[in-house]
Structures are given as structure tokens and as C-alpha cells.
JSON list of C-alpha atoms in Angstrom, two decimals:
[
{"chain": "A", "resi": 91, "resn": "MET", "atom": "CA", "xyz": [9.90, 11.53, -19.10]},
{"chain": "A", "resi": 92, "resn": "ALA", "atom": "CA", "xyz": [7.20, 8.84, -19.27]},
{"chain": "A", "resi": 93, "resn": "PRO", "atom": "CA", "xyz": [8.37, 5.21, -19.37]},
{"chain": "A", "resi": 94, "resn": "ASP", "atom": "CA", "xyz": [8.18, 3.43, -22.74]},
{"chain": "A", "resi": 95, "resn": "LEU", "atom": "CA", "xyz": [5.76, 0.74, -21.55]},
{"chain": "A", "resi": 96, "resn": "PRO", "atom": "CA", "xyz": [2.19, 1.36, -20.37]},
{"chain": "A", "resi": 97, "resn": "LEU", "atom": "CA", "xyz": [1.07, 1.28, -16.75]},
{"chain": "A", "resi": 98, "resn": "ASN", "atom": "CA", "xyz": [-1.78, -1.00, -15.72]},
{"chain": "A", "resi": 99, "resn": "VAL", "atom": "CA", "xyz": [-3.92, 0.09, -12.76]},
{"chain": "A", "resi": 100, "resn": "ARG", "atom": "CA", "xyz": [-5.93, -2.81, -11.38]},
{"chain": "A", "resi": 101, "resn": "TYR", "atom": "CA", "xyz": [-8.97, -2.19, -9.14]},
{"chain": "A", "resi": 102, "resn": "LEU", "atom": "CA", "xyz": [-9.61, -5.36, -7.16]},
{"chain": "A", "resi": 103, "resn": "GLY", "atom": "CA", "xyz": [-12.19, -4.54, -4.48]},
{"chain": "A", "resi": 104, "resn": "CYS", "atom": "CA", "xyz": [-11.93, -6.47, -1.18]},
{"chain": "A", "resi": 105, "resn": "GLN", "atom": "CA", "xyz": [-9.56, -9.42, -1.41]},
{"chain": "A", "resi": 106, "resn": "SER", "atom": "CA", "xyz": [-8.21, -12.20, 0.76]},
{"chain": "A", "resi": 107, "resn": "TYR", "atom": "CA", "xyz": [-4.71, -11.16, 1.78]},
{"chain": "A", "resi": 108, "resn": "LEU", "atom": "CA", "xyz": [-3.17, -14.55, 1.03]},
{"chain": "A", "resi": 109, "resn": "GLU", "atom": "CA", "xyz": [-4.62, -14.69, -2.47]},
{"chain": "A", "resi": 110, "resn": "ALA", "atom": "CA", "xyz": [-3.36, -11.21, -3.31]},
{"chain": "A", "resi": 111, "resn": "PHE", "atom": "CA", "xyz": [0.03, -11.94, -1.73]},
{"chain": "A", "resi": 112, "resn": "GLU", "atom": "CA", "xyz": [0.47, -15.09, -3.82]},
{"chain": "A", "resi": 113, "resn": "LYS", "atom": "CA", "xyz": [-0.55, -13.31, -7.02]},
{"chain": "A", "resi": 114, "resn": "MET", "atom": "CA", "xyz": [1.85, -10.46, -6.24]},
{"chain": "A", "resi": 115, "resn": "GLN", "atom": "CA", "xyz": [4.74, -12.90, -5.76]},
{"chain": "A", "resi": 116, "resn": "THR", "atom": "CA", "xyz": [3.88, -14.77, -8.96]},
{"chain": "A", "resi": 117, "resn": "PHE", "atom": "CA", "xyz": [3.64, -11.54, -10.97]},
{"chain": "A", "resi": 118, "resn": "THR", "atom": "CA", "xyz": [7.04, -10.38, -9.66]},
{"chain": "A", "resi": 119, "resn": "ASN", "atom": "CA", "xyz": [8.75, -13.75, -10.18]},
{"chain": "A", "resi": 120, "resn": "GLU", "atom": "CA", "xyz": [7.44, -14.16, -13.72]},
{"chain": "A", "resi": 121, "resn": "ARG", "atom": "CA", "xyz": [7.76, -10.62, -15.05]},
{"chain": "A", "resi": 122, "resn": "THR", "atom": "CA", "xyz": [10.33, -9.83, -17.74]},
{"chain": "A", "resi": 123, "resn": "ALA", "atom": "CA", "xyz": [11.99, -6.69, -19.02]},
{"chain": "A", "resi": 124, "resn": "ASP", "atom": "CA", "xyz": [8.92, -6.13, -21.22]},
{"chain": "A", "resi": 125, "resn": "THR", "atom": "CA", "xyz": [6.27, -6.57, -18.52]},
{"chain": "A", "resi": 126, "resn": "PRO", "atom": "CA", "xyz": [4.29, -3.37, -17.89]},
{"chain": "A", "resi": 127, "resn": "ASP", "atom": "CA", "xyz": [4.30, -2.00, -14.36]},
{"chain": "A", "resi": 128, "resn": "GLU", "atom": "CA", "xyz": [1.11, -2.34, -12.35]},
{"chain": "A", "resi": 129, "resn": "LEU", "atom": "CA", "xyz": [-0.57, -0.61, -9.42]},
{"chain": "A", "resi": 130, "resn": "TRP", "atom": "CA", "xyz": [-3.11, -2.73, -7.53]},
{"chain": "A", "resi": 131, "resn": "VAL", "atom": "CA", "xyz": [-5.83, -0.84, -5.68]},
{"chain": "A", "resi": 132, "resn": "LEU", "atom": "CA", "xyz": [-7.74, -2.90, -3.14]},
{"chain": "A", "resi": 133, "resn": "GLU", "atom": "CA", "xyz": [-8.97, -3.55, 0.38]},
{"chain": "A", "resi": 134, "resn": "HIS", "atom": "CA", "xyz": [-8.32, -6.65, 2.46]},
{"chain": "A", "resi": 135, "resn": "GLU", "atom": "CA", "xyz": [-10.42, -8.89, 4.61]},
{"chain": "A", "resi": 136, "resn": "PRO", "atom": "CA", "xyz": [-9.28, -8.54, 8.28]},
{"chain": "A", "resi": 137, "resn": "VAL", "atom": "CA", "xyz": [-5.69, -9.75, 8.74]},
{"chain": "A", "resi": 138, "resn": "PHE", "atom": "CA", "xyz": [-2.52, -8.94, 10.65]},
{"chain": "A", "resi": 139, "resn": "THR", "atom": "CA", "xyz": [0.67, -9.14, 8.59]},
{"chain": "A", "resi": 140, "resn": "GLN", "atom": "CA", "xyz": [4.08, -9.60, 10.20]},
{"chain": "A", "resi": 141, "resn": "GLY", "atom": "CA", "xyz": [7.07, -8.35, 8.19]},
{"chain": "A", "resi": 142, "resn": "GLN", "atom": "CA", "xyz": [10.53, -9.87, 7.99]},
{"chain": "A", "resi": 143, "resn": "ALA", "atom": "CA", "xyz": [11.74, -7.97, 11.04]},
{"chain": "A", "resi": 144, "resn": "GLY", "atom": "CA", "xyz": [8.57, -8.82, 12.99]},
{"chain": "A", "resi": 145, "resn": "LYS", "atom": "CA", "xyz": [8.84, -9.80, 16.64]},
{"chain": "A", "resi": 146, "resn": "ALA", "atom": "CA", "xyz": [6.23, -11.86, 18.46]},
{"chain": "A", "resi": 147, "resn": "GLU", "atom": "CA", "xyz": [6.15, -9.42, 21.38]},
{"chain": "A", "resi": 148, "resn": "HIS", "atom": "CA", "xyz": [4.40, -6.86, 19.17]},
{"chain": "A", "resi": 149, "resn": "LEU", "atom": "CA", "xyz": [1.38, -9.18, 18.88]},
{"chain": "A", "resi": 150, "resn": "LEU", "atom": "CA", "xyz": [-0.54, -8.33, 22.04]},
{"chain": "A", "resi": 151, "resn": "GLY", "atom": "CA", "xyz": [-3.67, -10.40, 21.55]},
{"chain": "A", "resi": 152, "resn": "THR", "atom": "CA", "xyz": [-4.82, -10.90, 17.98]},
{"chain": "A", "resi": 153, "resn": "GLY", "atom": "CA", "xyz": [-7.96, -12.88, 18.83]},
{"chain": "A", "resi": 154, "resn": "GLU", "atom": "CA", "xyz": [-9.88, -14.29, 15.88]},
{"chain": "A", "resi": 155, "resn": "ILE", "atom": "CA", "xyz": [-7.99, -12.26, 13.24]},
{"chain": "A", "resi": 156, "resn": "PRO", "atom": "CA", "xyz": [-5.34, -14.35, 11.43]},
{"chain": "A", "resi": 157, "resn": "VAL", "atom": "CA", "xyz": [-1.65, -13.45, 11.44]},
{"chain": "A", "resi": 158, "resn": "VAL", "atom": "CA", "xyz": [0.26, -13.92, 8.18]},
{"chain": "A", "resi": 159, "resn": "GLN", "atom": "CA", "xyz": [4.07, -13.91, 7.94]},
{"chain": "A", "resi": 160, "resn": "VAL", "atom": "CA", "xyz": [5.17, -11.97, 4.85]},
{"chain": "A", "resi": 161, "resn": "ASP", "atom": "CA", "xyz": [8.37, -11.00, 3.07]},
{"chain": "A", "resi": 162, "resn": "ARG", "atom": "CA", "xyz": [8.03, -7.22, 3.15]},
{"chain": "A", "resi": 163, "resn": "GLY", "atom": "CA", "xyz": [10.11, -5.02, 5.39]},
{"chain": "A", "resi": 164, "resn": "GLY", "atom": "CA", "xyz": [8.83, -3.73, 8.70]},
{"chain": "A", "resi": 165, "resn": "GLN", "atom": "CA", "xyz": [6.98, -5.12, 11.68]},
{"chain": "A", "resi": 166, "resn": "VAL", "atom": "CA", "xyz": [3.31, -5.92, 12.23]},
{"chain": "A", "resi": 167, "resn": "THR", "atom": "CA", "xyz": [0.31, -4.04, 10.89]},
{"chain": "A", "resi": 168, "resn": "TYR", "atom": "CA", "xyz": [-3.41, -4.58, 10.37]},
{"chain": "A", "resi": 169, "resn": "HIS", "atom": "CA", "xyz": [-5.44, -4.59, 7.16]},
{"chain": "A", "resi": 170, "resn": "GLY", "atom": "CA", "xyz": [-9.21, -4.53, 6.98]},
{"chain": "A", "resi": 171, "resn": "PRO", "atom": "CA", "xyz": [-12.18, -3.18, 5.04]},
{"chain": "A", "resi": 172, "resn": "GLY", "atom": "CA", "xyz": [-12.20, 0.61, 4.81]},
{"chain": "A", "resi": 173, "resn": "GLN", "atom": "CA", "xyz": [-8.43, 0.78, 4.41]},
{"chain": "A", "resi": 174, "resn": "LEU", "atom": "CA", "xyz": [-7.00, 1.67, 1.00]},
{"chain": "A", "resi": 175, "resn": "VAL", "atom": "CA", "xyz": [-4.15, -0.63, -0.03]},
{"chain": "A", "resi": 176, "resn": "VAL", "atom": "CA", "xyz": [-2.03, 0.15, -3.09]},
{"chain": "A", "resi": 177, "resn": "TYR", "atom": "CA", "xyz": [0.60, -2.33, -4.23]},
{"chain": "A", "resi": 178, "resn": "LEU", "atom": "CA", "xyz": [3.34, -0.93, -6.47]},
{"chain": "A", "resi": 179, "resn": "LEU", "atom": "CA", "xyz": [4.65, -3.58, -8.86]},
{"chain": "A", "resi": 180, "resn": "LEU", "atom": "CA", "xyz": [7.39, -1.61, -10.56]},
{"chain": "A", "resi": 181, "resn": "ASP", "atom": "CA", "xyz": [10.62, -2.21, -12.44]},
{"chain": "A", "resi": 182, "resn": "LEU", "atom": "CA", "xyz": [12.75, 0.22, -10.44]},
{"chain": "A", "resi": 183, "resn": "LYS", "atom": "CA", "xyz": [15.75, 0.05, -12.75]},
{"chain": "A", "resi": 184, "resn": "ARG", "atom": "CA", "xyz": [13.60, 0.82, -15.80]},
{"chain": "A", "resi": 185, "resn": "ASN", "atom": "CA", "xyz": [12.02, 3.74, -13.96]},
{"chain": "A", "resi": 186, "resn": "LYS", "atom": "CA", "xyz": [15.40, 4.95, -12.66]},
{"chain": "A", "resi": 187, "resn": "LEU", "atom": "CA", "xyz": [14.19, 4.75, -9.06]},
{"chain": "A", "resi": 188, "resn": "GLY", "atom": "CA", "xyz": [16.01, 3.68, -5.94]},
{"chain": "A", "resi": 189, "resn": "VAL", "atom": "CA", "xyz": [14.20, 2.19, -2.95]},
{"chain": "A", "resi": 190, "resn": "ARG", "atom": "CA", "xyz": [14.48, 5.47, -1.02]},
{"chain": "A", "resi": 191, "resn": "ASP", "atom": "CA", "xyz": [13.08, 7.32, -4.05]},
{"chain": "A", "resi": 192, "resn": "LEU", "atom": "CA", "xyz": [10.08, 4.99, -4.07]},
{"chain": "A", "resi": 193, "resn": "VAL", "atom": "CA", "xyz": [9.44, 5.42, -0.35]},
{"chain": "A", "resi": 194, "resn": "THR", "atom": "CA", "xyz": [9.64, 9.19, -0.70]},
{"chain": "A", "resi": 195, "resn": "LEU", "atom": "CA", "xyz": [7.28, 9.36, -3.68]},
{"chain": "A", "resi": 196, "resn": "MET", "atom": "CA", "xyz": [4.74, 7.18, -1.85]},
{"chain": "A", "resi": 197, "resn": "GLU", "atom": "CA", "xyz": [4.88, 9.39, 1.23]},
{"chain": "A", "resi": 198, "resn": "GLU", "atom": "CA", "xyz": [4.71, 12.61, -0.80]},
{"chain": "A", "resi": 199, "resn": "SER", "atom": "CA", "xyz": [1.79, 11.29, -2.87]},
{"chain": "A", "resi": 200, "resn": "VAL", "atom": "CA", "xyz": [-0.20, 10.48, 0.28]},
{"chain": "A", "resi": 201, "resn": "VAL", "atom": "CA", "xyz": [0.62, 13.88, 1.81]},
{"chain": "A", "resi": 202, "resn": "SER", "atom": "CA", "xyz": [-0.59, 15.59, -1.39]},
{"chain": "A", "resi": 203, "resn": "LEU", "atom": "CA", "xyz": [-3.79, 13.54, -1.44]},
{"chain": "A", "resi": 204, "resn": "LEU", "atom": "CA", "xyz": [-4.55, 14.36, 2.20]},
{"chain": "A", "resi": 205, "resn": "ALA", "atom": "CA", "xyz": [-3.94, 18.05, 1.52]},
{"chain": "A", "resi": 206, "resn": "ASP", "atom": "CA", "xyz": [-6.77, 17.87, -1.04]},
{"chain": "A", "resi": 207, "resn": "TYR", "atom": "CA", "xyz": [-9.01, 16.99, 1.91]},
{"chain": "A", "resi": 208, "resn": "ARG", "atom": "CA", "xyz": [-7.57, 19.84, 4.01]},
{"chain": "A", "resi": 209, "resn": "VAL", "atom": "CA", "xyz": [-5.59, 17.43, 6.18]},
{"chain": "A", "resi": 210, "resn": "THR", "atom": "CA", "xyz": [-2.04, 18.49, 7.03]},
{"chain": "A", "resi": 211, "resn": "ALA", "atom": "CA", "xyz": [0.20, 15.41, 7.11]},
{"chain": "A", "resi": 212, "resn": "ALA", "atom": "CA", "xyz": [3.92, 14.69, 7.05]},
{"chain": "A", "resi": 213, "resn": "ALA", "atom": "CA", "xyz": [6.45, 11.90, 6.81]},
{"chain": "A", "resi": 214, "resn": "LYS", "atom": "CA", "xyz": [9.04, 11.11, 9.48]},
{"chain": "A", "resi": 215, "resn": "PRO", "atom": "CA", "xyz": [12.66, 10.47, 8.48]},
{"chain": "A", "resi": 216, "resn": "ASP", "atom": "CA", "xyz": [13.15, 7.84, 11.18]},
{"chain": "A", "resi": 217, "resn": "ALA", "atom": "CA", "xyz": [9.80, 6.03, 10.86]},
{"chain": "A", "resi": 218, "resn": "PRO", "atom": "CA", "xyz": [8.46, 5.43, 7.33]},
{"chain": "A", "resi": 219, "resn": "GLY", "atom": "CA", "xyz": [4.83, 6.30, 6.79]},
{"chain": "A", "resi": 220, "resn": "VAL", "atom": "CA", "xyz": [2.59, 9.35, 6.95]},
{"chain": "A", "resi": 221, "resn": "TYR", "atom": "CA", "xyz": [1.40, 11.02, 10.16]},
{"chain": "A", "resi": 222, "resn": "VAL", "atom": "CA", "xyz": [-1.20, 13.57, 11.20]},
{"chain": "A", "resi": 223, "resn": "ASP", "atom": "CA", "xyz": [-0.37, 15.35, 14.48]},
{"chain": "A", "resi": 224, "resn": "GLY", "atom": "CA", "xyz": [1.84, 12.41, 15.46]},
{"chain": "A", "resi": 225, "resn": "ASP", "atom": "CA", "xyz": [-0.80, 9.76, 14.76]},
{"chain": "A", "resi": 226, "resn": "LYS", "atom": "CA", "xyz": [-0.16, 7.35, 11.92]},
{"chain": "A", "resi": 227, "resn": "ILE", "atom": "CA", "xyz": [-2.57, 7.39, 9.00]},
{"chain": "A", "resi": 228, "resn": "CYS", "atom": "CA", "xyz": [-0.55, 5.50, 6.37]},
{"chain": "A", "resi": 229, "resn": "SER", "atom": "CA", "xyz": [1.86, 2.56, 6.69]},
{"chain": "A", "resi": 230, "resn": "LEU", "atom": "CA", "xyz": [4.48, 1.49, 4.15]},
{"chain": "A", "resi": 231, "resn": "GLY", "atom": "CA", "xyz": [6.08, -1.89, 3.52]},
{"chain": "A", "resi": 232, "resn": "LEU", "atom": "CA", "xyz": [8.16, -2.88, 0.51]},
{"chain": "A", "resi": 233, "resn": "ARG", "atom": "CA", "xyz": [10.14, -5.76, -0.90]},
{"chain": "A", "resi": 234, "resn": "VAL", "atom": "CA", "xyz": [12.47, -5.47, -3.87]},
{"chain": "A", "resi": 235, "resn": "ARG", "atom": "CA", "xyz": [13.62, -8.51, -5.82]},
{"chain": "A", "resi": 236, "resn": "LYS", "atom": "CA", "xyz": [15.95, -8.12, -8.81]},
{"chain": "A", "resi": 237, "resn": "SER", "atom": "CA", "xyz": [15.09, -4.40, -8.96]},
{"chain": "A", "resi": 238, "resn": "ARG", "atom": "CA", "xyz": [11.34, -5.15, -9.03]},
{"chain": "A", "resi": 239, "resn": "SER", "atom": "CA", "xyz": [9.24, -3.79, -6.18]},
{"chain": "A", "resi": 240, "resn": "PHE", "atom": "CA", "xyz": [6.14, -5.29, -4.63]},
{"chain": "A", "resi": 241, "resn": "HIS", "atom": "CA", "xyz": [3.95, -4.65, -1.57]},
{"chain": "A", "resi": 242, "resn": "GLY", "atom": "CA", "xyz": [3.29, -0.94, -1.02]},
{"chain": "A", "resi": 243, "resn": "LEU", "atom": "CA", "xyz": [1.14, 1.26, 1.22]},
{"chain": "A", "resi": 244, "resn": "ALA", "atom": "CA", "xyz": [-1.97, 1.10, 3.40]},
{"chain": "A", "resi": 245, "resn": "LEU", "atom": "CA", "xyz": [-3.94, 4.32, 3.98]},
{"chain": "A", "resi": 246, "resn": "ASN", "atom": "CA", "xyz": [-6.64, 4.29, 6.64]},
{"chain": "A", "resi": 247, "resn": "ILE", "atom": "CA", "xyz": [-9.83, 5.76, 5.17]},
{"chain": "A", "resi": 248, "resn": "ASP", "atom": "CA", "xyz": [-12.96, 4.72, 7.08]},
{"chain": "A", "resi": 249, "resn": "MET", "atom": "CA", "xyz": [-12.34, 1.51, 9.01]},
{"chain": "A", "resi": 250, "resn": "ASP", "atom": "CA", "xyz": [-12.60, -0.12, 12.41]},
{"chain": "A", "resi": 251, "resn": "LEU", "atom": "CA", "xyz": [-9.34, 0.92, 14.10]},
{"chain": "A", "resi": 252, "resn": "GLU", "atom": "CA", "xyz": [-9.87, -1.34, 17.16]},
{"chain": "A", "resi": 253, "resn": "PRO", "atom": "CA", "xyz": [-7.65, -4.20, 15.86]},
{"chain": "A", "resi": 254, "resn": "PHE", "atom": "CA", "xyz": [-4.65, -1.85, 15.93]},
{"chain": "A", "resi": 255, "resn": "LEU", "atom": "CA", "xyz": [-5.01, -1.93, 19.73]},
{"chain": "A", "resi": 256, "resn": "ARG", "atom": "CA", "xyz": [-4.20, -5.65, 19.61]},
{"chain": "A", "resi": 257, "resn": "ILE", "atom": "CA", "xyz": [-0.68, -4.99, 18.31]},
{"chain": "A", "resi": 258, "resn": "ASN", "atom": "CA", "xyz": [2.19, -2.54, 18.62]},
{"chain": "A", "resi": 259, "resn": "PRO", "atom": "CA", "xyz": [1.64, -0.98, 15.18]},
{"chain": "A", "resi": 260, "resn": "CYS", "atom": "CA", "xyz": [4.82, -1.11, 13.11]},
{"chain": "A", "resi": 261, "resn": "GLY", "atom": "CA", "xyz": [6.63, -2.19, 16.30]},
{"chain": "A", "resi": 262, "resn": "TYR", "atom": "CA", "xyz": [5.91, 1.00, 18.26]},
{"chain": "A", "resi": 263, "resn": "ALA", "atom": "CA", "xyz": [4.16, 0.50, 21.59]},
{"chain": "A", "resi": 264, "resn": "GLY", "atom": "CA", "xyz": [1.45, 3.09, 22.12]},
{"chain": "A", "resi": 265, "resn": "LEU", "atom": "CA", "xyz": [1.48, 4.40, 18.56]},
{"chain": "A", "resi": 266, "resn": "GLN", "atom": "CA", "xyz": [-1.93, 5.86, 17.84]},
{"chain": "A", "resi": 267, "resn": "MET", "atom": "CA", "xyz": [-3.55, 5.21, 14.48]},
{"chain": "A", "resi": 268, "resn": "THR", "atom": "CA", "xyz": [-5.97, 7.58, 12.77]},
{"chain": "A", "resi": 269, "resn": "GLN", "atom": "CA", "xyz": [-7.91, 7.73, 9.50]},
{"chain": "A", "resi": 270, "resn": "LEU", "atom": "CA", "xyz": [-9.08, 10.18, 6.86]},
{"chain": "A", "resi": 271, "resn": "SER", "atom": "CA", "xyz": [-12.77, 10.06, 7.80]},
{"chain": "A", "resi": 272, "resn": "ASN", "atom": "CA", "xyz": [-11.90, 11.46, 11.25]},
{"chain": "A", "resi": 273, "resn": "PHE", "atom": "CA", "xyz": [-10.95, 14.72, 9.51]},
{"chain": "A", "resi": 274, "resn": "ALA", "atom": "CA", "xyz": [-13.17, 14.61, 6.41]},
{"chain": "A", "resi": 275, "resn": "PRO", "atom": "CA", "xyz": [-16.37, 12.74, 7.37]},
{"chain": "A", "resi": 276, "resn": "SER", "atom": "CA", "xyz": [-17.55, 12.50, 3.76]},
{"chain": "A", "resi": 277, "resn": "ALA", "atom": "CA", "xyz": [-14.30, 10.76, 2.69]},
{"chain": "A", "resi": 278, "resn": "THR", "atom": "CA", "xyz": [-15.45, 7.14, 2.93]},
{"chain": "A", "resi": 279, "resn": "LYS", "atom": "CA", "xyz": [-15.30, 5.72, -0.60]},
{"chain": "A", "resi": 280, "resn": "VAL", "atom": "CA", "xyz": [-12.09, 3.72, -0.78]},
{"chain": "A", "resi": 281, "resn": "GLU", "atom": "CA", "xyz": [-12.05, 3.13, -4.55]},
{"chain": "A", "resi": 282, "resn": "LYS", "atom": "CA", "xyz": [-12.68, 6.82, -5.31]},
{"chain": "A", "resi": 283, "resn": "ILE", "atom": "CA", "xyz": [-9.86, 7.90, -3.02]},
{"chain": "A", "resi": 284, "resn": "GLY", "atom": "CA", "xyz": [-7.72, 5.12, -4.48]},
{"chain": "A", "resi": 285, "resn": "ALA", "atom": "CA", "xyz": [-8.18, 6.58, -7.96]},
{"chain": "A", "resi": 286, "resn": "GLU", "atom": "CA", "xyz": [-7.17, 10.00, -6.65]},
{"chain": "A", "resi": 287, "resn": "LEU", "atom": "CA", "xyz": [-4.03, 8.54, -5.05]},
{"chain": "A", "resi": 288, "resn": "VAL", "atom": "CA", "xyz": [-3.19, 6.64, -8.24]},
{"chain": "A", "resi": 289, "resn": "GLN", "atom": "CA", "xyz": [-3.04, 9.97, -10.06]},
{"chain": "A", "resi": 290, "resn": "TYR", "atom": "CA", "xyz": [-0.37, 11.23, -7.67]},
{"chain": "A", "resi": 291, "resn": "LEU", "atom": "CA", "xyz": [1.58, 7.96, -7.62]},
{"chain": "A", "resi": 292, "resn": "ALA", "atom": "CA", "xyz": [1.56, 7.43, -11.38]},
{"chain": "A", "resi": 293, "resn": "ASN", "atom": "CA", "xyz": [2.63, 11.00, -12.08]},
{"chain": "A", "resi": 294, "resn": "ALA", "atom": "CA", "xyz": [5.42, 10.76, -9.50]},
{"chain": "A", "resi": 295, "resn": "ILE", "atom": "CA", "xyz": [6.74, 7.57, -11.12]},
{"chain": "A", "resi": 296, "resn": "GLY", "atom": "CA", "xyz": [6.64, 9.25, -14.53]},
{"chain": "A", "resi": 297, "resn": "TYR", "atom": "CA", "xyz": [3.40, 8.09, -16.11]},
{"chain": "A", "resi": 298, "resn": "THR", "atom": "CA", "xyz": [0.91, 10.50, -17.65]},
{"chain": "A", "resi": 299, "resn": "THR", "atom": "CA", "xyz": [-1.58, 7.86, -18.86]},
{"chain": "A", "resi": 300, "resn": "TRP", "atom": "CA", "xyz": [-2.52, 4.34, -17.77]},
{"chain": "A", "resi": 301, "resn": "HIS", "atom": "CA", "xyz": [-4.85, 1.46, -18.48]},
{"chain": "A", "resi": 302, "resn": "THR", "atom": "CA", "xyz": [-7.61, 0.78, -15.93]},
{"chain": "A", "resi": 303, "resn": "ILE", "atom": "CA", "xyz": [-8.50, -2.85, -15.27]},
{"chain": "A", "resi": 304, "resn": "HIS", "atom": "CA", "xyz": [-11.24, -4.11, -12.95]},
{"chain": "A", "resi": 305, "resn": "GLY", "atom": "CA", "xyz": [-10.45, -7.50, -11.46]},
{"chain": "A", "resi": 306, "resn": "TRP", "atom": "CA", "xyz": [-7.64, -9.98, -12.08]},
{"chain": "A", "resi": 307, "resn": "ASP", "atom": "CA", "xyz": [-8.31, -10.52, -15.79]},
{"chain": "A", "resi": 308, "resn": "SER", "atom": "CA", "xyz": [-6.28, -8.40, -18.17]},
{"chain": "A", "resi": 309, "resn": "GLU", "atom": "CA", "xyz": [-9.09, -7.94, -20.66]}
]
């Protein structure tokens, strides 16, 4: 059954991580029981983000790329242009979702999207995310505050993967990262693929329609 309130899907292009992070926190802190859920579809300028459980030993040599400490779960990951980021700003109680439910629907939505590109992918029960032949293609990181979720997923589309060699991705030494364009060379348009993933995510949450917004303004 679709939720009573509308869903807003916000396409934001390439954003500074810190600006998006601050806006995400403000949205979550200020939302009320009547605030519509939002999905934010974007890319980030190059940045490493270190989650709450992050350990310095997983930063091998970050060079000129900044490292930002954040309040999501998980260890360290990299964001950069060519990577699809979707933040899920949801009222979990209103949507009758637990945290594990949300993780599962994110993983299953990404697996379904990749199948559309003839890429066979799977989740791992002991290591959140989505993998292709053991290589990681999508990372997850969430925070829930008063039953409201923020942060989300990062799906590698067509990006420079070299910065992942400067860290132990998600805290796993030697973990290899991969991306969609390695398997589907024509799959390079992040916003187009983002819109396709939104369809899976929104439907899995329970939405059949949504409002599309370009940029931060609501109008």
C-alpha cells in the first residue's frame, strides 16, 4: 500500500560532500510527522568518508583527496564523479520498515537494476553491499535518528577507481572494486541510471508515483 504522503525525488548533479551532508542532517533534524520522504540522486566531488566505526589504519595514503568524518555506519569509502549516490531520507516508522528491511530493499533494488544491464550481482549476508563475482560495485551506509533514515548507497557507474587503492574499502584489505561500465560500456550516464534505480527503490518502499525536483529548491 502506498504511503499517504508524496515522495520527492531530488536530482542534484555533482555536489560538495560537506554541503550535501549538512543539508541531509538539517532535513532529518527538522522534519516532522508530515514531512514527505525524499530520495536525493547525486554525484560527489572527490572525497573519502570515514564512518562511525572507521579506523585510521584503513586510510593507506589519501593524498590530495580530503577525508571527512561522518555519522553513518561502516568504515571508509570513496565518492567521486561517475558514481551514483542515492540518499534515502525516509520515515521508517511511517513506512513500516526496519533498518534491516531498508538495507535489503536497497541491495535488491541495485541487483534488479544491474540485471537490466545483464550483470549478475548479489548481496552478502556478512558484508552489506552488492557484489559482482566477489568485487564490490555498490556500498551502503545508513544512519537512523528517531526512526528517520539518512545517508544511503553509492553505486559505481563510470568513474576513476584508483582512489579506492588508497584505502581498505569498507575496512577490507584487498577488496577489489568494480563498476557498471566495465560490464556495459554504454552505461555511463549517472542521472539516467539514477532515475532507473529510483523506480526500483520507490516501488520497494511502497510508492507508485513521486514528484521530481531538480536542485535544492522545492519549486
